[in-house]
Short mmCIF file of C-alpha atoms in Angstrom, two decimals:
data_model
loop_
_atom_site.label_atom_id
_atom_site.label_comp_id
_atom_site.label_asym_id
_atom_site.label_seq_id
_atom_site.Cartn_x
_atom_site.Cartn_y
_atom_site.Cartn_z
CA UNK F 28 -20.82 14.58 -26.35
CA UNK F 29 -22.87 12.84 -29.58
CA UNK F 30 -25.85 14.55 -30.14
CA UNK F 31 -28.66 13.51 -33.01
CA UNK F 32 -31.25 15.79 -34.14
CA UNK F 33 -33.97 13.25 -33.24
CA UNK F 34 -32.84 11.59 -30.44
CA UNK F 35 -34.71 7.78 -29.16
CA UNK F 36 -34.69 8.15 -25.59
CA UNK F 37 -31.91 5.14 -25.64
CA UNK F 38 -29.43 6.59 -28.31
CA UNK F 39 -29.50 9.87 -26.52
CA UNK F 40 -28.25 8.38 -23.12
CA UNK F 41 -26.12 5.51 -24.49
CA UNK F 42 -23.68 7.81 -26.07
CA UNK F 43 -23.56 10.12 -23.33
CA UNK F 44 -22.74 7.45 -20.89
CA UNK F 45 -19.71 6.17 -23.23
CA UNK F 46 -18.70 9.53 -23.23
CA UNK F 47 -18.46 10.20 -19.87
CA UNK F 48 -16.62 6.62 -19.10
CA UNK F 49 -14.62 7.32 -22.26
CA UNK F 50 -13.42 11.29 -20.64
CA UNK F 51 -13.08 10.02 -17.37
CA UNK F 52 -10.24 7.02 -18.89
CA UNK F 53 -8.59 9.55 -20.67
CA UNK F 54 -8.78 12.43 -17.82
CA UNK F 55 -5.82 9.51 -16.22
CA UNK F 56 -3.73 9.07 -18.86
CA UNK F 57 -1.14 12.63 -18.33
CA UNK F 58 -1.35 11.70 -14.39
CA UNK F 59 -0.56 7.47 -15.39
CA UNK F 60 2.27 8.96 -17.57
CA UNK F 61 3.93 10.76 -15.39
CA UNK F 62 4.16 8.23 -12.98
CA UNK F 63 5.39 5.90 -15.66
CA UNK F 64 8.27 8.51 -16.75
CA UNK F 65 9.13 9.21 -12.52
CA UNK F 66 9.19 5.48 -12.07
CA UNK F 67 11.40 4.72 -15.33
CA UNK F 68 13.25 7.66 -14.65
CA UNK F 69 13.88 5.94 -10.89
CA UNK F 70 15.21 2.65 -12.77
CA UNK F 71 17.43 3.87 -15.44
CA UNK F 72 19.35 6.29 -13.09
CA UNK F 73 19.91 3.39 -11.14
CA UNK F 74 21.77 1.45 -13.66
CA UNK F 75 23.22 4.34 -15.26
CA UNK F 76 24.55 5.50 -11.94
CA UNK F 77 26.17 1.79 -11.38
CA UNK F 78 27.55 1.28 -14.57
CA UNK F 79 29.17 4.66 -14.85
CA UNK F 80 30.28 4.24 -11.16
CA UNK F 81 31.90 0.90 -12.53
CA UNK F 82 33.29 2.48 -15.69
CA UNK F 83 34.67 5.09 -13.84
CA UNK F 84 36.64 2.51 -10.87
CA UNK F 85 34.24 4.41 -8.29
CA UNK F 86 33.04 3.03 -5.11
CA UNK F 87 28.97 4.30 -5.28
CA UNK F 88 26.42 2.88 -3.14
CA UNK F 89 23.81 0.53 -5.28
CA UNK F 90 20.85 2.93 -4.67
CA UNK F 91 17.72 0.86 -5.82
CA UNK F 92 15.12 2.24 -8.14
CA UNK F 93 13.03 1.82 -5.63
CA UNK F 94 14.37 4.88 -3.94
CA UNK F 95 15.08 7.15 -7.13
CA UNK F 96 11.56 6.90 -7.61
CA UNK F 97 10.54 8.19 -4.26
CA UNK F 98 13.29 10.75 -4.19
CA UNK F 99 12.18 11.93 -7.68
CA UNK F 100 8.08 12.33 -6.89
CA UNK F 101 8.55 13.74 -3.32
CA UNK F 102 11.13 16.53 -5.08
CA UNK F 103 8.18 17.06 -7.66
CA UNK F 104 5.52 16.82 -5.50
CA UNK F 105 7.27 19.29 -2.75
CA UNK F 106 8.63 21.83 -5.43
CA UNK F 107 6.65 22.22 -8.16
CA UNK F 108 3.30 20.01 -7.01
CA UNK F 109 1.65 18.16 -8.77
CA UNK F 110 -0.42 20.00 -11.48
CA UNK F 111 -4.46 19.76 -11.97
CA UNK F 112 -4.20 17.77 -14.97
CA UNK F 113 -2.02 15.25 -13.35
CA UNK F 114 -4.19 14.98 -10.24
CA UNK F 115 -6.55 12.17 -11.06
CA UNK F 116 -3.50 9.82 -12.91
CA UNK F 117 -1.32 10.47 -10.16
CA UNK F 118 -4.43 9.13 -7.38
CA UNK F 119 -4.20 5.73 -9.42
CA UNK F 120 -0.75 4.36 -7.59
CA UNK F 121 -3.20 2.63 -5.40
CA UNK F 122 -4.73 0.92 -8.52
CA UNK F 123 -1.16 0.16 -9.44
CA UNK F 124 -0.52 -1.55 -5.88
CA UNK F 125 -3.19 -3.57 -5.53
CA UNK F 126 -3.03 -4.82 -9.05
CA UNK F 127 0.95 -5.47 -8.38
CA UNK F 128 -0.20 -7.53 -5.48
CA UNK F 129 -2.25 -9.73 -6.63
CA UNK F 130 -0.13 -10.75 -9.55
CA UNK F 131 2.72 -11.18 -7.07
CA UNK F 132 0.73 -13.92 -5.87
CA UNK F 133 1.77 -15.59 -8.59
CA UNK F 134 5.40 -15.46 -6.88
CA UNK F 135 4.40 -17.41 -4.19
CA UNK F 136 3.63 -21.42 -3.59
CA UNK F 137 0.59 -22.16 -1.30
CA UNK F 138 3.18 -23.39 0.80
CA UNK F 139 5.50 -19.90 1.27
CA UNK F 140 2.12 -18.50 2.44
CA UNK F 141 1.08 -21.26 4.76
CA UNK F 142 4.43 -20.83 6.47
CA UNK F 143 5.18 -17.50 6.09
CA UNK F 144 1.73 -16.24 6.23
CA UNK F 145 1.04 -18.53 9.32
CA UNK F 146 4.04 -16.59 11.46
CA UNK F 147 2.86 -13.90 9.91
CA UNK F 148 -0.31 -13.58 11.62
CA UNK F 149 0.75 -15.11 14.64
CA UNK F 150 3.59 -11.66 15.00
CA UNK F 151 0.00 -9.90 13.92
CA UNK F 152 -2.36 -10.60 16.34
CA UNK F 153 0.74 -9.91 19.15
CA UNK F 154 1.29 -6.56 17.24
CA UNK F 155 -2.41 -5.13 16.36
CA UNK F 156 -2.96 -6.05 20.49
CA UNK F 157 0.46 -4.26 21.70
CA UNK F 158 0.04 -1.33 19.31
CA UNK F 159 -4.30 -0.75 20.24
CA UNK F 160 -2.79 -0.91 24.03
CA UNK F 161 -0.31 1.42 23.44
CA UNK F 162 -1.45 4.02 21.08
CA UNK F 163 -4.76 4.30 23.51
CA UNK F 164 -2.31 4.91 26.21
CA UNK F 165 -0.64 7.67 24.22
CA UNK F 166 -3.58 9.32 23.22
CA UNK F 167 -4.57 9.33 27.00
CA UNK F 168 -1.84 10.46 28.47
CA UNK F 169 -1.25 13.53 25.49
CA UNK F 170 -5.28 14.28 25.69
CA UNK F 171 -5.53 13.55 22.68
CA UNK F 172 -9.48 13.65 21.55
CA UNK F 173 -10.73 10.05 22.06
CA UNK F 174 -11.94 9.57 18.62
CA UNK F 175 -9.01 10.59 17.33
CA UNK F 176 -7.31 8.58 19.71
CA UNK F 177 -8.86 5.09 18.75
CA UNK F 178 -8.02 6.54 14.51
CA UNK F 179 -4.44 6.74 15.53
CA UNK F 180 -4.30 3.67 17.37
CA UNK F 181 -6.30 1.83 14.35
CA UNK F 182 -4.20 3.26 11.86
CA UNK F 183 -0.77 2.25 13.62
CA UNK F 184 -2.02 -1.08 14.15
CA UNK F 185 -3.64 -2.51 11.08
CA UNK F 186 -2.71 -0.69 7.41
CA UNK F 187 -2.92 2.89 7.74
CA UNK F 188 -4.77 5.91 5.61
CA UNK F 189 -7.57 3.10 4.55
CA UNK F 190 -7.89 1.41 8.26
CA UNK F 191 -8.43 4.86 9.34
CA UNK F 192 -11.27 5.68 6.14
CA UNK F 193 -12.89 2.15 7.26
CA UNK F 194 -12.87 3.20 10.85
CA UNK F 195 -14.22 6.83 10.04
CA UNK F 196 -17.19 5.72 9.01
CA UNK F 197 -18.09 2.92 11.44
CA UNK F 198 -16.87 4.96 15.09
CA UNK F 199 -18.71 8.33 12.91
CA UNK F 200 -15.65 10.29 13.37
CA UNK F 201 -15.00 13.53 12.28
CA UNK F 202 -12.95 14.93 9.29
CA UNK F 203 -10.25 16.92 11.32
CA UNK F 204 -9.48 13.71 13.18
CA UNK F 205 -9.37 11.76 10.38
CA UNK F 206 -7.10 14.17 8.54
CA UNK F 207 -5.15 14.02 11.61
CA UNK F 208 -4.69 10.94 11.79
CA UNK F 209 -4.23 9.96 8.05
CA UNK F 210 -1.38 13.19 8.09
CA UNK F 211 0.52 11.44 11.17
CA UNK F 212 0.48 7.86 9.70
CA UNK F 213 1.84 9.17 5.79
CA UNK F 214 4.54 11.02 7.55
CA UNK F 215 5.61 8.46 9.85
CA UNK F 216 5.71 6.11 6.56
CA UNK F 217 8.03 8.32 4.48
CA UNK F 218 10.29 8.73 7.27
CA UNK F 219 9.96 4.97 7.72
CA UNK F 220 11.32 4.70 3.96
CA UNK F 221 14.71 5.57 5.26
CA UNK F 222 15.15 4.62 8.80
CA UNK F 223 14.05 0.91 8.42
CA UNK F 224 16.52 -0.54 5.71
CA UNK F 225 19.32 2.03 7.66
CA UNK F 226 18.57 -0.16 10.98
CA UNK F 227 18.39 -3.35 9.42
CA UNK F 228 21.42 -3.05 7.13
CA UNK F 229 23.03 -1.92 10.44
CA UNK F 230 21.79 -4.92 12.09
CA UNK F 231 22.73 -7.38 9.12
CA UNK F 232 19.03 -8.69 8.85
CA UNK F 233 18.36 -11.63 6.19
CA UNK F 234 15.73 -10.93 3.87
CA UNK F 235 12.87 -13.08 5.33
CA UNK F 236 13.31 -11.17 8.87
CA UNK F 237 13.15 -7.50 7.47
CA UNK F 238 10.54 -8.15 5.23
CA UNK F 239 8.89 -9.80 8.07
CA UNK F 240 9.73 -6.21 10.10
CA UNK F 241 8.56 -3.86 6.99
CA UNK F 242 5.32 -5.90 6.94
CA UNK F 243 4.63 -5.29 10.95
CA UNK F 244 6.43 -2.40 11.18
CA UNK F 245 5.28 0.21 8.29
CA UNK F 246 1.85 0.90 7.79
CA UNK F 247 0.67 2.17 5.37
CA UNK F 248 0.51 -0.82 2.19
CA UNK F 249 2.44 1.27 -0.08
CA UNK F 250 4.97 2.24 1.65
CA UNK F 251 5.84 -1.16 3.69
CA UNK F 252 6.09 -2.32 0.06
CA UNK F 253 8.62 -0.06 -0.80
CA UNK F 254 10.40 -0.36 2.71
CA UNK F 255 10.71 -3.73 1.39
CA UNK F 256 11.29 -3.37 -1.77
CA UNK F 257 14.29 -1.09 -0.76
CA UNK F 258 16.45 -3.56 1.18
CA UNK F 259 15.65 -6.40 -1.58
CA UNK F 260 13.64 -8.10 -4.41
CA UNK F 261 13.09 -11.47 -1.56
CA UNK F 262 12.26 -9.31 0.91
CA UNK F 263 9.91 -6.57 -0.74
CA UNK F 264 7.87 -10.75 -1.48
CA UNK F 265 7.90 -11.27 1.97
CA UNK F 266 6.80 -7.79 3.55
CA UNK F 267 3.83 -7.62 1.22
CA UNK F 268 2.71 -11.15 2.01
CA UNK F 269 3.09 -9.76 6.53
CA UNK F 270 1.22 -6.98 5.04
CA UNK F 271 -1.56 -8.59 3.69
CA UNK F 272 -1.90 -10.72 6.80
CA UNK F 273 -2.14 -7.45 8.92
CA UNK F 274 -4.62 -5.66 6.24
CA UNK F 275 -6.85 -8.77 6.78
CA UNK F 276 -7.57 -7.96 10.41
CA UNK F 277 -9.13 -4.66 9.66
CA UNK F 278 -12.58 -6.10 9.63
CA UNK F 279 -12.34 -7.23 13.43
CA UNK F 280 -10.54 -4.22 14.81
CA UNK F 281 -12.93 -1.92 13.23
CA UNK F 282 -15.43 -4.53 14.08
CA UNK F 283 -14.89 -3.64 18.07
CA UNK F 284 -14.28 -0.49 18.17
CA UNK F 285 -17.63 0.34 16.02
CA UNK F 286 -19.07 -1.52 19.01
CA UNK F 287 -17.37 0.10 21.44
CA UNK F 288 -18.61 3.97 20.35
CA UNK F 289 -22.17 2.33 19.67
CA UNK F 290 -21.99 1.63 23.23
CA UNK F 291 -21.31 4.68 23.77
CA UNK F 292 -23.93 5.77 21.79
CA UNK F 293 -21.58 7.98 19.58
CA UNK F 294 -21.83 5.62 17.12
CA UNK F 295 -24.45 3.49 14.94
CA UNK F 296 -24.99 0.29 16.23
CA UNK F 297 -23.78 -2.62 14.23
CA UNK F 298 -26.87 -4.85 13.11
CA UNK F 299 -25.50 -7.67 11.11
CA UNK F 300 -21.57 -8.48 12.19
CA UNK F 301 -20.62 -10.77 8.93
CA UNK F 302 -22.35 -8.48 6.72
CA UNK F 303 -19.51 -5.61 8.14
CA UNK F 304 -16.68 -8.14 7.87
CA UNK F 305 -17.33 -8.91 4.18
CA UNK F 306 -17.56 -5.10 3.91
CA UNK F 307 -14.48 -4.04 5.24
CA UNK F 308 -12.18 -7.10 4.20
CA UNK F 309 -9.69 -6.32 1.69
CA UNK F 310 -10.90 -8.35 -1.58
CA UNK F 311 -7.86 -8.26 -3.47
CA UNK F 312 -6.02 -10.76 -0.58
CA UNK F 313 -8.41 -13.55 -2.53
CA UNK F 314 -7.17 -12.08 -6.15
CA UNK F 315 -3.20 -12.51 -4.49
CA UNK F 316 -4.68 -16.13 -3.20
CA UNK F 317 -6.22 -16.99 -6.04
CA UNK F 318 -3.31 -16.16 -7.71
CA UNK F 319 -0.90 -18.17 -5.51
CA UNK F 320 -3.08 -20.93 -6.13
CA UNK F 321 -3.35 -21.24 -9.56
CA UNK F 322 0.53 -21.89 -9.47
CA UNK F 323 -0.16 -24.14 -7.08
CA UNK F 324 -1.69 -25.90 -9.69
CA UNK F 325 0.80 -25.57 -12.35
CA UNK F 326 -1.29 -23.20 -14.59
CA UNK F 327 1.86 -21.75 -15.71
CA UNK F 328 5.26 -22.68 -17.07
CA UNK F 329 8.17 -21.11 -15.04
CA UNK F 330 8.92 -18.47 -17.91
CA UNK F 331 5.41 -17.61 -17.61
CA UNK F 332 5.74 -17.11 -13.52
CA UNK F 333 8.94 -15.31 -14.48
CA UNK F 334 6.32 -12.51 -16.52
CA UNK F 335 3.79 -12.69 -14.55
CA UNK F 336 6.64 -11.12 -11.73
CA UNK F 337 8.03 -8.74 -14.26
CA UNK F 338 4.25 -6.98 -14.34
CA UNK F 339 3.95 -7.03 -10.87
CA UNK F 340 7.12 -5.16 -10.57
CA UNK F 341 6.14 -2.40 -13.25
CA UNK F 342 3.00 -2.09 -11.34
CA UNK F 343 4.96 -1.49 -7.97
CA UNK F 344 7.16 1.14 -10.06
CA UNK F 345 4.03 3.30 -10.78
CA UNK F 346 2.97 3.28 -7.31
CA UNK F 347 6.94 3.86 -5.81
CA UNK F 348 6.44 7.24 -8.20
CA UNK F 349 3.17 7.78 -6.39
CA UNK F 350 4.12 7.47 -3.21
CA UNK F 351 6.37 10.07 -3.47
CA UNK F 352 4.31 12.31 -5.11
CA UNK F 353 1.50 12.39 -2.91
CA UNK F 354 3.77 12.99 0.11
CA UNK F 355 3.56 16.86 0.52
CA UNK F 356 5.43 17.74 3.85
CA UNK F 357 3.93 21.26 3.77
CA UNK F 358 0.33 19.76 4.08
CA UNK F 359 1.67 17.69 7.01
CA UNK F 360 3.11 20.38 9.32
CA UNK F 361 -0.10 21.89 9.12
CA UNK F 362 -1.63 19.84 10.91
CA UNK F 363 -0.54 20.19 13.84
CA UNK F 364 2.57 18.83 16.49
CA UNK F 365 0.30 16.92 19.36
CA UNK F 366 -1.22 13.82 17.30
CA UNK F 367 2.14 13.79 15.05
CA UNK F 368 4.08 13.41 18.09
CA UNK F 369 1.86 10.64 19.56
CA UNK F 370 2.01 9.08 16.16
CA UNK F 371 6.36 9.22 16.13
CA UNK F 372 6.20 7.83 19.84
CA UNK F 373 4.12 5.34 19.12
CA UNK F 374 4.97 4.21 15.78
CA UNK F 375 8.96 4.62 17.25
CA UNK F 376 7.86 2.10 20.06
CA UNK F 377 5.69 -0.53 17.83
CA UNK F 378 9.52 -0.60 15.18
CA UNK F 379 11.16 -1.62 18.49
CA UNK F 380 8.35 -4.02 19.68
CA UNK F 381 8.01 -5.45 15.80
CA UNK F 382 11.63 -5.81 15.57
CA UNK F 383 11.60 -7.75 18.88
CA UNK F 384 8.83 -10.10 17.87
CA UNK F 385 10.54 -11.18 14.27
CA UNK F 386 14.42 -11.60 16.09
CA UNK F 387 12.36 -13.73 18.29
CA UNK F 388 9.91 -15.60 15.78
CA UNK F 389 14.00 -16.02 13.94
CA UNK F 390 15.27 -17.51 16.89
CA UNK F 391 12.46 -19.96 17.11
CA UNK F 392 11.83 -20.59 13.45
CA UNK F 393 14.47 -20.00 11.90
CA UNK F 394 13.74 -17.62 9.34
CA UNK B 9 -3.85 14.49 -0.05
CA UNK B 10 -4.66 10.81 -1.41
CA UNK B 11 -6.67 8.35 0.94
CA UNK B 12 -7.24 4.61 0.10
CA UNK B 13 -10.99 5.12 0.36
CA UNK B 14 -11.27 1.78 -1.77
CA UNK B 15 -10.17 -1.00 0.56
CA UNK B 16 -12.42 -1.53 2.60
CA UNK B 17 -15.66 0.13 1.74
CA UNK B 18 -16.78 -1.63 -1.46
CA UNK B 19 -17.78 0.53 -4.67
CA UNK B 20 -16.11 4.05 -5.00
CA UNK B 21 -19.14 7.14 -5.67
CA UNK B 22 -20.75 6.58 -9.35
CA UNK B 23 -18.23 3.60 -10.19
CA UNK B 24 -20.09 0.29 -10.27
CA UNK B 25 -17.09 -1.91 -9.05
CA UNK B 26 -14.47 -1.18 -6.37
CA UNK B 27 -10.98 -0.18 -6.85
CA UNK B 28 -10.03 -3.69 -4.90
CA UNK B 29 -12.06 -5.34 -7.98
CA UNK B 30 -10.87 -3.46 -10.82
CA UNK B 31 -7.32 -4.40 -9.76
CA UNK B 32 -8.24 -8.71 -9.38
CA UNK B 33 -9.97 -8.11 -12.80
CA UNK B 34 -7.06 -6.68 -14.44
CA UNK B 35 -4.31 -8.87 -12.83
CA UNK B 36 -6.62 -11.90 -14.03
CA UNK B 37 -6.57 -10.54 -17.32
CA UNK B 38 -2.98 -10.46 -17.60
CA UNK B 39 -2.62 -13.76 -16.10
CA UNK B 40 -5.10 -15.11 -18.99
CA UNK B 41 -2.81 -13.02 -21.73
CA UNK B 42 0.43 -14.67 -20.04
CA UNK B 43 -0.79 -17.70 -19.83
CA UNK B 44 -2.53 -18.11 -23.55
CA UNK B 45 1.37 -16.31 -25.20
CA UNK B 46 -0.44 -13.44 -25.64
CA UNK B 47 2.28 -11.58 -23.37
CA UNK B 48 5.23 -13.17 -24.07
CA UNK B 49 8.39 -12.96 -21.89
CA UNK B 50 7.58 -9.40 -19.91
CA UNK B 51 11.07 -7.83 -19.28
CA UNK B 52 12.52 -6.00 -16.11
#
């Protein structure tokens, strides 16, 4: 901290409010670093793996960066831990995602997301419905505690930890069930990380239709965009753009079910309905739009689109390293087997459902 | 464990802009440096 002898009541604040911005920059740099050396880490051992495997006349499976990044954070993250000083870089990945996001905007033409983004939330509004239905039904039938109940179902069906922080608030539920339900939904995504490019290579999906499936399917942001990401560069495009379709719902379904517990009176009432909307709606969709548009209108020159993809890619690698440092499976067990297994039944069910809706939407669209 | 606590609900505690901000403000600002040469060809 600056001090002067004689202090003016402006120079003695001033500096201290540099200061503190200042410290609380630099408190992030060890934690941005290390998921900068876990995601480069990820990307060299995948082409040093596949040019030694070449070298050498062996047959190796291509395993994408992508997944050496994962592998690498959880095995920190469930050995060692992360340590303090780390802590507050490491909580950035979600900076890193939503920044890669919007410049992957720049990746697509108004008319991608028109198309796309139109069948996307057309498979959306058919999945957020089936999911509420059948997550409430779960809960029901495994006595699960209501609140918790409509956190699970609201967190399967939209995107996740943060559709489950918005809904917190509005439905005023408690801390256990939101831990609950945030625990169920993270492990369900890691495990989600393996088993959906497994069933879709198996399946011989094109790149359109699983990124179409990671979108629905996972829910959590980050980790449908490294579900995507996994089974290729195309298709990581596409599941972040059905992502971002599903994310924009979150408003309305948080929007009803805050008026659902308010008429239960378990819940504030909701004076001023666009006011919540605007609240809750994800603002960097109109930074990814916004984006997309501005190519649209041929702001850049194709090398510069090229870049512009490039950062959007290191971006994702910082939050791939995140992703698997912040999954700690010891935290998860703890918290208990009834909502998880709700959770894996419905989340197992909604993959199924998903992957119905986009071999469909493929038959009639051709994807 | 990490929650995304910036989504949806605006401003984070003692921060004046949201997470969801910070990221459209910095992508912009790359966009700006890409698009005036200032970044140049960004490898992969």
């Amino acid at each position: 901290m600056i001090t002067t002898t004689a202090p003016s009541p402006v120079t003695a604040v001033t500096p201290v409010k540099s200061d503190n911005a200042l410290l609380k920059a630099l408190r992030l740099v060890p934690g941005v670093l290390l998921l900068a050396v876990i995601g480069y880490a990820g990307k060299f051992l995948e082409h040093f793996l596949n040019t030694y495997a070449k070298a050498h006349h062996w047959t190796f499976p291509n395993i994408e960066y992508v997944l050496w990044a994962i592998l690498i954070g959880l095995a920190m993250g469930n050995t060692v831990g992360v340590p303090k000083l780390f802590e507050a870089g490491v909580a950035t990945y979600e900076f890193w995602l939503k920044l890669g996001i919007v410049l992957l905007g720049a990746r697509f033409v108004l008319a991608d997301i028109l198309k796309l983004g139109g069948i996307s939330v057309a498979l959306v509004v058919i999945e957020i419905t089936l999911s509420l239905a059948l997550m409430t039904f779960l809960g029901r039938m495994f006595k699960l505690k209501p609140k918790l109940t409509s956190l699970l179902a609201i967190g399967s069906s939209i995107c996740g930890v943060s559709a489950i922080i918005a809904a917190k608030g509005a439905i005023d539920a408690d801390d256990e069930d939101s831990s609950f339900a945030i625990a169920a939904i993270l492990a369900l995504g890691a495990l989600s990380l393996f088993t959906f490019p497994a069933i879709a290579h198996g399946l011989h999906m094109n790149d359109v239709s699983y990124g179409l499936w990671a979108g629905l399917g996972v829910d959590n942001t980050a980790e449908a965009t490294a579900a995507g990401a996994l089974y290729s560069d195309a298709a990581g495009k596409v599941a972040v753009l059905a992502k971002t379709a599903r994310n924009a719902m979150i408003g309305f379904v948080v929007l009803a079910y805050a008026i659902y517990w308010a008429g239960r009176g378990q819940a504030e009432a909701v004076t001023n309905k666009a006011a919540f909307l605007w609240k809750k709606f994800p603002k960097f969709i109109l930074g990814f739009l916004l984006m997309s548009l501005a190519v649209g209108f041929h702001a850049f020159s194709k090398a510069q689109i090229g870049s512009l993809g490039n950062l959007s890619k290191w971006a994702f690698l910082l939050t791939f390293a995140g992703v698997g440092l912040r999954t700690n499976f010891r935290d998860m067990s703890r918290q208990g087997l009834r909502p998880f297994i709700v959770g894996a039944l419905g989340e197992i069910l909604i993959a199924c459902l998903t992957l119905g809706l986009v071999i469909g939407a493929n038959r009639i669209w051709g994807l | 464990m990490s929650t995304d606590k910036s989504t949806n609900a605006g401003s984070r505690k003692g921060s004046l802009l949201s997470l969801d901000a910070w990221a459209v403000i910095v992508a912009l600002a790359l966009a700006l440096a890409v698009r005036f040469d200032i970044l140049k060809d960004v490898p992969w």
